[in-house]
XYZ file of C-alpha atoms in Angstrom:
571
model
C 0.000 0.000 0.000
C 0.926 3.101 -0.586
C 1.439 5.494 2.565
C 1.699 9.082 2.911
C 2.247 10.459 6.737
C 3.075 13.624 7.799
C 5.002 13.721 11.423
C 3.876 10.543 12.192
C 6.398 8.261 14.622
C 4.722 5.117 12.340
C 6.282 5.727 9.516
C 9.472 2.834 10.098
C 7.261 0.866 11.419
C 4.617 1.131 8.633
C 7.590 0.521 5.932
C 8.609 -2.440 8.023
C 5.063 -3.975 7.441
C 6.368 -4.089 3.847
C 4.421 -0.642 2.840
C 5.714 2.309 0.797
C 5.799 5.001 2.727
C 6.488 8.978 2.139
C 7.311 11.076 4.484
C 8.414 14.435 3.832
C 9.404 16.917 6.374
C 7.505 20.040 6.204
C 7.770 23.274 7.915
C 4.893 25.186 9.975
C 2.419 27.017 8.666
C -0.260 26.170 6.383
C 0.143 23.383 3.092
C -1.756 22.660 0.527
C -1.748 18.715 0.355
C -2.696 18.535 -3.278
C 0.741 20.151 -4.459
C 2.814 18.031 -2.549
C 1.647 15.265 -3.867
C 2.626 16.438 -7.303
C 5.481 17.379 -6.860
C 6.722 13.947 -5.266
C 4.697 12.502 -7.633
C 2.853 10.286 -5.111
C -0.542 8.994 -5.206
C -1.406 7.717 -2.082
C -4.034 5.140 -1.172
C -4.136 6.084 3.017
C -2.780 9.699 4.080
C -1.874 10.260 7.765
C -1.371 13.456 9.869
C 0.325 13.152 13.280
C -0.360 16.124 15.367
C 2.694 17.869 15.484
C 3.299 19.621 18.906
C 4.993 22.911 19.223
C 4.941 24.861 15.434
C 1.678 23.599 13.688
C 1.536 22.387 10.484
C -2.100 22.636 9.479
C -3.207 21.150 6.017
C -5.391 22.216 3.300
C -6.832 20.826 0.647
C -7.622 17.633 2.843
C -11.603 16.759 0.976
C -9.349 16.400 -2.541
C -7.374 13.491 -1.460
C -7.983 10.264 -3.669
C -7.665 8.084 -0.205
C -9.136 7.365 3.417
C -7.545 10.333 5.573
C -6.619 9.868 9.198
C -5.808 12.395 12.194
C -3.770 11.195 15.147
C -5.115 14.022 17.525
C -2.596 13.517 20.644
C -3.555 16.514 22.626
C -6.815 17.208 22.425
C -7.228 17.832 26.215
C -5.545 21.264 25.285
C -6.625 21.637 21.809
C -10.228 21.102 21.383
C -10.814 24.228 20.861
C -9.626 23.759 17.184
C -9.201 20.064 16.953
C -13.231 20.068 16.995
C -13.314 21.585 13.608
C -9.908 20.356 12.179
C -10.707 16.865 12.748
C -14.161 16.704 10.908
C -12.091 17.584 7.693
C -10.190 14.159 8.144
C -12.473 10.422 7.472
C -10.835 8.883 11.068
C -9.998 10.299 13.919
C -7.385 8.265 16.637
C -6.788 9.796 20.157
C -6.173 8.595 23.243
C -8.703 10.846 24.275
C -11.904 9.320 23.583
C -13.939 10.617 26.177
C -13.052 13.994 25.112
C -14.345 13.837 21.772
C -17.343 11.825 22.963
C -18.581 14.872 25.030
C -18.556 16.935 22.346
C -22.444 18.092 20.915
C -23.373 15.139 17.759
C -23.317 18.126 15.032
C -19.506 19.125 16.697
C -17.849 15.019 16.725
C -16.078 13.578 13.716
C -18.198 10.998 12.292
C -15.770 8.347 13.260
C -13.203 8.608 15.739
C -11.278 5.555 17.725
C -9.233 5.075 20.649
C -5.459 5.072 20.522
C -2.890 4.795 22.594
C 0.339 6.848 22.790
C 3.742 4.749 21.832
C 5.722 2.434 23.850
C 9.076 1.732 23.753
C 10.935 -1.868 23.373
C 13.561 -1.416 26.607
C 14.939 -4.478 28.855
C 13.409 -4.726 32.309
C 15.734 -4.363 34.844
C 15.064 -6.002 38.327
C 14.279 -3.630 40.718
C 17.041 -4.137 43.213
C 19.713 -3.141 40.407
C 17.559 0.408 39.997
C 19.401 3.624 42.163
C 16.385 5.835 42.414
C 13.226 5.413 44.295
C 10.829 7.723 43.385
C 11.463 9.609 39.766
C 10.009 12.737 37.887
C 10.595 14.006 34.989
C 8.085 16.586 33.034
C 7.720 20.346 32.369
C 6.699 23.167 35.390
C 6.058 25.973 34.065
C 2.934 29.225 35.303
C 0.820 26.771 32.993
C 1.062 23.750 35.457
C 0.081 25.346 39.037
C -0.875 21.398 39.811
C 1.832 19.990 39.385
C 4.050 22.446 41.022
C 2.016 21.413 44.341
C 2.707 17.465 43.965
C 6.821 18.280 43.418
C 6.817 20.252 46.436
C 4.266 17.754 48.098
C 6.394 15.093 47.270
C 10.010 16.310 47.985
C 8.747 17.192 51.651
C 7.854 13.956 51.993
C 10.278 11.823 49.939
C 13.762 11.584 48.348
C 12.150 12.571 44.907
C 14.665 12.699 42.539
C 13.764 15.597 39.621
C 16.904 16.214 36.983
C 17.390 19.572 36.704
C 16.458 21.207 33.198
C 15.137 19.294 30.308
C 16.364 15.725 29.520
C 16.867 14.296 25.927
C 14.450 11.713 25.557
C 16.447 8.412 25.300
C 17.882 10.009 28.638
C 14.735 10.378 29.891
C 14.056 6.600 29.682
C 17.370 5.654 30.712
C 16.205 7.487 33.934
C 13.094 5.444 34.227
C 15.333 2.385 33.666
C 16.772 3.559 36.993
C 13.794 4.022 38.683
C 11.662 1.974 40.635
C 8.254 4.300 41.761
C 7.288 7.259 38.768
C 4.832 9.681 40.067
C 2.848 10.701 37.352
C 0.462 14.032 37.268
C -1.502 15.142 34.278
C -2.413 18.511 33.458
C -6.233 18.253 32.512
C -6.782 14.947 33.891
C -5.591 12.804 31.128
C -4.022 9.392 29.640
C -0.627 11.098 28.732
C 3.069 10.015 27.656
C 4.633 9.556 31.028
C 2.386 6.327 32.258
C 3.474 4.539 28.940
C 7.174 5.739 29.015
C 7.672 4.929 32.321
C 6.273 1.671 32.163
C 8.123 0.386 29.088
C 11.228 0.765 31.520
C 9.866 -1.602 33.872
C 8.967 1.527 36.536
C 5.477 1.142 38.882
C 3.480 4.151 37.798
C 0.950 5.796 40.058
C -0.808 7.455 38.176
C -3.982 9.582 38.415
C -7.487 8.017 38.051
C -8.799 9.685 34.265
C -10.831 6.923 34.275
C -11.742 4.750 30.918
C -9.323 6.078 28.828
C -6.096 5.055 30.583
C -8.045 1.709 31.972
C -8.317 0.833 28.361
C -4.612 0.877 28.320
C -3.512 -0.588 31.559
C -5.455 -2.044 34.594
C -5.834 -0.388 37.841
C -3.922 -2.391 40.433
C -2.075 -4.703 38.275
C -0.258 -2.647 35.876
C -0.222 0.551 37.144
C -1.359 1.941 40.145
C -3.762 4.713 40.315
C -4.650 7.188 43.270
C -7.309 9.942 43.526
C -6.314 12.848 45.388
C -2.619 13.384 47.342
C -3.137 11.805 50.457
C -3.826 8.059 48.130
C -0.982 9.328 47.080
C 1.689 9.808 49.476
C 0.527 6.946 51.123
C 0.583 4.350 48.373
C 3.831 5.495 48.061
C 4.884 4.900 51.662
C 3.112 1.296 51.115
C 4.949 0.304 48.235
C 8.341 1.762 49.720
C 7.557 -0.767 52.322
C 6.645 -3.509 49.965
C 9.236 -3.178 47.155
C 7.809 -6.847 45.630
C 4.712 -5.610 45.544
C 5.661 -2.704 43.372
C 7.896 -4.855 40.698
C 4.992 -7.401 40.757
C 2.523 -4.441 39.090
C 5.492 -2.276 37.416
C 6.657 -5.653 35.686
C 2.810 -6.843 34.400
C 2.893 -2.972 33.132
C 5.882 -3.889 31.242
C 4.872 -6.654 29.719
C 1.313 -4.834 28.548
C 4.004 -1.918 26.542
C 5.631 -5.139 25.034
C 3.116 -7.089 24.148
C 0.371 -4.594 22.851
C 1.694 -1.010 22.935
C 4.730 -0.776 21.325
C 5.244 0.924 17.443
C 4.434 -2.046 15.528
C 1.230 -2.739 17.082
C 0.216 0.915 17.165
C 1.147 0.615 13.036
C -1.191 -2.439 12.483
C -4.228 -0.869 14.509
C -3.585 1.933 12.236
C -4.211 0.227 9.164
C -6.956 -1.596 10.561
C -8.444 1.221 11.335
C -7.944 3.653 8.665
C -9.285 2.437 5.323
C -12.535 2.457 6.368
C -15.527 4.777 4.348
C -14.804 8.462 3.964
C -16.731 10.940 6.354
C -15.038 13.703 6.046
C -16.292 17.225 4.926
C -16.221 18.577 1.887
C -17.130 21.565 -0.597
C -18.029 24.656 1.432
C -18.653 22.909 4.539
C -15.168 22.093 4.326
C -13.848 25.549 3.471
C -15.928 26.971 6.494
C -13.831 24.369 8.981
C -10.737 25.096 7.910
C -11.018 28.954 7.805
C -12.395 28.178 11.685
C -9.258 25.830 12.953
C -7.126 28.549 10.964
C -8.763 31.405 12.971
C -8.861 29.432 16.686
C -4.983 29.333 16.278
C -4.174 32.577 15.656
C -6.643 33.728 18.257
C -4.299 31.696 20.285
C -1.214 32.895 18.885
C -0.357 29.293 17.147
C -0.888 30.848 13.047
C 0.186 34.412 12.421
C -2.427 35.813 10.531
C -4.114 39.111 10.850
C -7.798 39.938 10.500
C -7.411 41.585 7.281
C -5.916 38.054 6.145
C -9.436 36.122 7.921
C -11.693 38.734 6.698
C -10.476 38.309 2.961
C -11.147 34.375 2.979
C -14.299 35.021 5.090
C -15.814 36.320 1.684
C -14.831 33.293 -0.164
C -16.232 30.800 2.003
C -19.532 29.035 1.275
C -20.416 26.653 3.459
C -24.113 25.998 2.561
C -25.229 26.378 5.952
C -29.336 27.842 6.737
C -27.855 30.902 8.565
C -24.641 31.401 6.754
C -25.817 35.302 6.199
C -25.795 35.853 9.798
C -22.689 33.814 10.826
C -20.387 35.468 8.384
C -21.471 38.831 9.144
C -21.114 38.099 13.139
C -17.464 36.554 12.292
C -16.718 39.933 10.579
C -17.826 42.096 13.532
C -15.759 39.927 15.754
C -12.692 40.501 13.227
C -13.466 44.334 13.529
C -13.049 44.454 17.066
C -10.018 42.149 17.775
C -7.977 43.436 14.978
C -8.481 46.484 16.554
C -7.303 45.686 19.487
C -3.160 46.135 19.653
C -2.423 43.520 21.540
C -4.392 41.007 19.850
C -3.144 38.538 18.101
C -5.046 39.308 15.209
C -4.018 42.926 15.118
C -3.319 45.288 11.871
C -3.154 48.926 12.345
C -4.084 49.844 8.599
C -7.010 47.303 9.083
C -8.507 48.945 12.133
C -7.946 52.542 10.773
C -9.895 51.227 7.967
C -13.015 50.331 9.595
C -12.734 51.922 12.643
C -16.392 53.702 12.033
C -17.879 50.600 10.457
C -17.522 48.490 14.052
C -21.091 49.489 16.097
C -23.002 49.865 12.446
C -22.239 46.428 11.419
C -23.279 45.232 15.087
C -26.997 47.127 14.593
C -26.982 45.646 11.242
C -26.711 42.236 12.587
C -29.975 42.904 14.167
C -32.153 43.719 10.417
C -34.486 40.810 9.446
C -32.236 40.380 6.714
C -29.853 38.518 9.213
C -31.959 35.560 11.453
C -31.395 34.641 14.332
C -28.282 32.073 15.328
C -26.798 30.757 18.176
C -23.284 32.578 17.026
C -24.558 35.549 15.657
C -26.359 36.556 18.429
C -23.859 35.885 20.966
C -20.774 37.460 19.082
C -23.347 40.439 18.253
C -24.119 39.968 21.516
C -20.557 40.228 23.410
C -19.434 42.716 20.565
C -22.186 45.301 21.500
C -20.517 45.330 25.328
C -17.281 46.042 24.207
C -18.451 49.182 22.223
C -20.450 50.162 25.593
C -23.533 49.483 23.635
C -25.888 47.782 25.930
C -29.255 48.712 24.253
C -27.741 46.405 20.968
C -26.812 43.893 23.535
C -30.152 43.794 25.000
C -31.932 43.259 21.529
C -29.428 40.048 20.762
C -30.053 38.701 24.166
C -34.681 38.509 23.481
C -33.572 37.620 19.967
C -31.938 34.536 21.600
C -34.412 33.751 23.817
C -36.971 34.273 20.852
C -35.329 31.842 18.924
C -35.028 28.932 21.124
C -37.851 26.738 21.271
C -36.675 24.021 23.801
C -38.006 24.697 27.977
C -35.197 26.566 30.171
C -34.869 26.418 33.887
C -36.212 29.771 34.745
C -33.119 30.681 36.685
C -31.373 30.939 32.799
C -33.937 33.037 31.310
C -33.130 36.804 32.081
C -35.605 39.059 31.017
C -34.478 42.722 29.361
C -35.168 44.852 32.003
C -32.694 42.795 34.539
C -29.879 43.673 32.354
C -29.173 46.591 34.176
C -25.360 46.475 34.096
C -22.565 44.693 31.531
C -22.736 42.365 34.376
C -25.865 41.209 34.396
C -25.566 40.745 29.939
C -22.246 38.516 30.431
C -23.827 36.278 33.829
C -26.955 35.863 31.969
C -25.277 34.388 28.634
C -22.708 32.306 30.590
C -25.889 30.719 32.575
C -27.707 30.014 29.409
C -24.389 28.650 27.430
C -24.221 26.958 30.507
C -26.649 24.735 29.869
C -27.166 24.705 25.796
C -22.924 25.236 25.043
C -20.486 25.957 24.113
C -19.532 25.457 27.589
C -15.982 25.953 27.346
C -12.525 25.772 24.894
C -10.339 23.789 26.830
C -6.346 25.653 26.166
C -7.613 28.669 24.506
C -5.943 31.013 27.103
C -8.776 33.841 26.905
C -7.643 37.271 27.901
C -9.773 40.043 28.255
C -6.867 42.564 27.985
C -5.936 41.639 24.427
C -9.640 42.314 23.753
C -10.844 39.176 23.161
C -14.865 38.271 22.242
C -16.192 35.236 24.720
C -16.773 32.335 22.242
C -18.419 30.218 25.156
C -20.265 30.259 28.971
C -16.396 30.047 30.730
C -15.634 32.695 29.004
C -18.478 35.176 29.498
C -18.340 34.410 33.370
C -14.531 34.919 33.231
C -15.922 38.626 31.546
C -18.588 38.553 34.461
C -16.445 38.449 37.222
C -13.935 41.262 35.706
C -17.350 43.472 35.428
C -18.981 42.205 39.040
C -20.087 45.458 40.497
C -19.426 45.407 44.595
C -21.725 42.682 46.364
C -22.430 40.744 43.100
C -20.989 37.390 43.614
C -23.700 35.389 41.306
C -20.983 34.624 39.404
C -18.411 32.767 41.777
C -21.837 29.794 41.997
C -22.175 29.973 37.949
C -18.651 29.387 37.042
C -18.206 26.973 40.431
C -20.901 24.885 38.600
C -19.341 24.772 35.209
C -15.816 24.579 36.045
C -16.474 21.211 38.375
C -17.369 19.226 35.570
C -14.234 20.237 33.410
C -11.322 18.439 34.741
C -8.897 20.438 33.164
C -10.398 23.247 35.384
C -9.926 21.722 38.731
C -6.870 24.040 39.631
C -9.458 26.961 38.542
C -12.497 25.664 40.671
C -10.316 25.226 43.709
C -9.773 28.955 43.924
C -13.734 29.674 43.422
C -14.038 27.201 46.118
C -12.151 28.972 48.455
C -13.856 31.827 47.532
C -17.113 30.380 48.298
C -16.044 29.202 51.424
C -15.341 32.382 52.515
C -18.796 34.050 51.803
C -20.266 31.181 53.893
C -18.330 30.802 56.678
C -20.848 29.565 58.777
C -21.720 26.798 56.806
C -19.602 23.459 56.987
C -19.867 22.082 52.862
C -18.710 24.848 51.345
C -15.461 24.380 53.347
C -15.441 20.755 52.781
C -15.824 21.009 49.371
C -12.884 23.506 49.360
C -10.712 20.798 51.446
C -11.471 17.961 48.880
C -10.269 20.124 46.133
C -7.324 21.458 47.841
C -6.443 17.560 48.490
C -7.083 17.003 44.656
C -4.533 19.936 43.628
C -1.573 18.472 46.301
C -2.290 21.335 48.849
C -2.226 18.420 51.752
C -1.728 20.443 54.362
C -4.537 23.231 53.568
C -6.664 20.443 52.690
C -6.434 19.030 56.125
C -6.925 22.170 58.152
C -9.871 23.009 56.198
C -11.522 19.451 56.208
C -10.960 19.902 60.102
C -12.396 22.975 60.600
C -15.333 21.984 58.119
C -16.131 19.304 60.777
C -15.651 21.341 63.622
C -18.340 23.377 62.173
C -20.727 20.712 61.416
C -20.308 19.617 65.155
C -21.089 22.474 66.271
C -24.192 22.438 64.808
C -25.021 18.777 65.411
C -24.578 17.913 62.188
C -21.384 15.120 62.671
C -23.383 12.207 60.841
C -23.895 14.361 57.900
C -20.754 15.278 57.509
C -18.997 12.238 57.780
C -21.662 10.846 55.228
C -20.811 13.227 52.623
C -17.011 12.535 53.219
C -17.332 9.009 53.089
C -19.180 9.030 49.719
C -15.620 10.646 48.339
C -13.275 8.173 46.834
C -10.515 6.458 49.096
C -12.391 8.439 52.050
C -10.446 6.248 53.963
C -6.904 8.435 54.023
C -8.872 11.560 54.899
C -10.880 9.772 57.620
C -7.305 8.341 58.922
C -5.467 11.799 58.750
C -8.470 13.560 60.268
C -8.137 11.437 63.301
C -4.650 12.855 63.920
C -6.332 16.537 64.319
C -8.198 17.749 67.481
């Protein structure tokens, strides 16, 4: 067969299966697939794309190619927020984060989309009494990873953690592991990552967060890996297996043997195949056009693509995507282009640009409102969102009942705002993060939204991140709203700990806002705040003869039995 990848760490193993295989390497930016392919003269009959971290390579011209397509989406847990239109453009999508795409809204998932592990690596075991360090990490800490910041200093209190100082080559990297005996591992939205398979192709026990099905599908809980749920599980499985060194090459050796046996390059090539000449799914014609132009603009929102507005708003007019409300959504994309190429320190910035239109801006947001332009769920909330930032609430108000007009499904009543509450910017951004809320989008996992460089919220995060800039004094509505949404994002836990604190604060006479505080702290590595505030929690609850309850809603928690043990040791 005839193979054509692009970054992808299959490539020797796919020529090994007897394949032909090219493999060009490409610089970042944008390609157009169709030209490469002439000009090596290829035609392939299965293309490949292996997200490529760091500089992006982002291709066009993917609906032309004669062949099945496939997109080996590694990190969605921080790209989602363009992933969910770049990968509809390929037939197959394979990530090791299933669950992640599986969340997403049916007319948002790629038609077909499979699990897939990250690689292993063929290394020797070495027997555990031959290894020279005991406990091992090795991974990036930068502002970005608050989390795991907490567990290095958790763990070097407690333990002789060995960390290398600066980064390690990667064969270096595994030599360390080789070395190692117990591998901490930490993930920065709660997800399968690299370090549980690298670690446990060199024969280390990994104890490793509990993500849940997408890392059980991989290795099992207890005999290949161990997993833990919050820092006290931690500390003390690792005191346990210090203790019990057999018990700890018993699981880190079965780990092994699952890398060798079904996770190492060869295997990952053969899945591939198996999986990737299925039908084609992908988008095409305008549709296509539209998500392209949309991953293209999410990454240089993000500062991945260098492109100004000028540069979006030119292909804007081009695109034809055959969708119902296509009037509306390209005029509301074009408003938001107006404002945050505008703004100068916005990505998306170009002086001559904004001098252009700078008196177009609040007449194309009251045009947005003519009959001309229906109702949509993006049109009014960019029209929406883009009406506050030129201080024009009385627009803002007309997008909101436009909304509401539209929808046709029943609300909770606390979500429906009428006009006349929407007093304040305030009250415009809490009402439209309540109702995204519950319809979506509810978030963009990695976008790093910044208000400063005068960004437009996209989603419900983002408009209660805009909420509690605005929050008049008193008006705390917003600390519940954004509580609520951030608890069911785990790449937000570091986030919701600090609302919970918050919270906790506000009611200080009442005992489960300070528990749930404590459990969160204990879930972020902040052991010893998470003890003092679970003990004062049930000091409260005491107080006010309400010990059972308390204890019942701890006890509900996973491994409740650490906390109840290290609560005992507190008066």
């Amino acid at each position: 067969m005839k193979i054509f990848c692009l970054d992808s760490p299959y490539a020797a193993s796919l020529k090994a299966l007897g394949h032909e295989v090219l493999a060009p390497k490409l610089p970042a930016g944008i390609v157009y697939l169709p030209g490469v392919l002439r000009r090596h003269k290829f035609t392939p009959e299965l293309f490949i794309q292996h997200e490529r971290l760091g500089a992006r390579l982002l291709c066009g011209g993917l609906e032309e190619l004669p062949c099945p397509s496939v997109f080996v989406s590694i990190d969605a847990h921080l790209n989602l927020y363009w992933h969910k239109y770049y990968a509809r453009l390929f037939d197959l999508v394979l990530t090791p984060h299933l669950s992640i795409y599986a969340a997403l809204p049916a007319d948002q998932r790629p038609a077909q989309v499979r699990r897939f592990g990250p690689i292993g690596y063929a290394r020797p075991f070495v027997p555990h009494a031959q290894r020279a360090h005991e406990l091992t990490f090795v991974g990036l800490l930068t502002e970005h990873r608050p989390a795991r910041a907490a567990m290095l200093e958790l763990l070097s209190k407690k333990f002789a953690l060995y960390r290398p100082e600066g980064g390690l080559p990667h064969s270096a990297m595994l030599d360390l592991f080789m070395d190692t005996r117990l591998v901490p591992n930490e993930a920065i939205s709660r997800e399968v990552n690299f370090r549980l398979f690298e670690a446990a192709s060199c024969g280390a026990m990994v104890l490793s967060q509990d993500v849940g099905e997408d890392q059980d599908a991989h290795f099992e809980p207890g005999l290949e890996c161990e997993i833990y749920t919050h820092s006290l599980e931690l500390t003390e499985k690792i005191h346990f297996y210090r203790r019990n060194p057999q018990s700890a090459e018993k699981i880190a050796l079965a780990g092994w043997k699952r890398v060798q046996s079904a996770h190492l390059p060869e295997f990952r090539a053969k899945q591939m195949l198996e999986e990737g000449l299925g039908g084609r799914s992908r988008a095409t014609g305008g549709r296509a056009g539209y998500l392209f132009w949309l991953t293209l603009l999410q990454t240089a929102r993000a500062g991945l693509f260098k492109e100004s507005a000028a540069w979006f708003t030119s292909r804007l007019n081009e695109l034809n995507p055959d969708l119902p409300d296509w009037t509306s959504v390209r005029l509301a994309w074009r408003l938001l282009l107006f404002l945050e190429g505008a703004s100068p320190d916005n990505p998306l910035y170009d002086k001559d640009f904004a001098a252009r239109n700078q008196n177009q801006t609040q007449d194309l947001a009251a045009t947005l409102l003519r009959e001309e332009f229906p109702s949509s769920p993006e049109a009014d909330l960019i029209g929406a969102m883009a009406s506050l930032a030129l201080k024009r609430q009385d627009l803002a108000r007309l997008f909101w009942l436009r909304r509401l007009k539209a929808l046709d499904i029943a609300l909770p009543a606390a979500a429906v705002v009428s006009s006349g509450a929407l007093r304040e910017p305030y009250d415009h951004y809490l009402a439209w993060g309540k109702l995204l809320s519950i319809l979506g989008p509810k978030a963009d996992v990695g976008f790093n939204f910044t208000h400063g460089r005068g960004q437009i919220p996209l989603c419900a995060f983002e408009c209660l991140l805009m909420a509690k800039e605005t929050a008049p004094p008193k008006r705390r509505e917003w600390l519940r709203e954004i509580h609520a949404l951030s608890a069911d994002i785990p790449a937000f836990a570091f986030w919701d700990m600090g609302f919970l604190a918050e919270l906790s604060l506000l009611n200080q006479r009442d005992w489960r806002p300070q528990l749930d505080y404590g459990l969160s702290a204990l879930n972020n590595y902040r052991q010893e705040t998470a003890i003092y505030e679970l003990a004062e929690a049930r000091q409260k609850a005491l107080q006010r003869d309400e010990g059972s309850a308390f204890y019942s809603e701890l006890e509900s928690y996973p491994a409740s039995g650490y906390i109840l043990a290290a609560l005992r040791g507190t008066k």
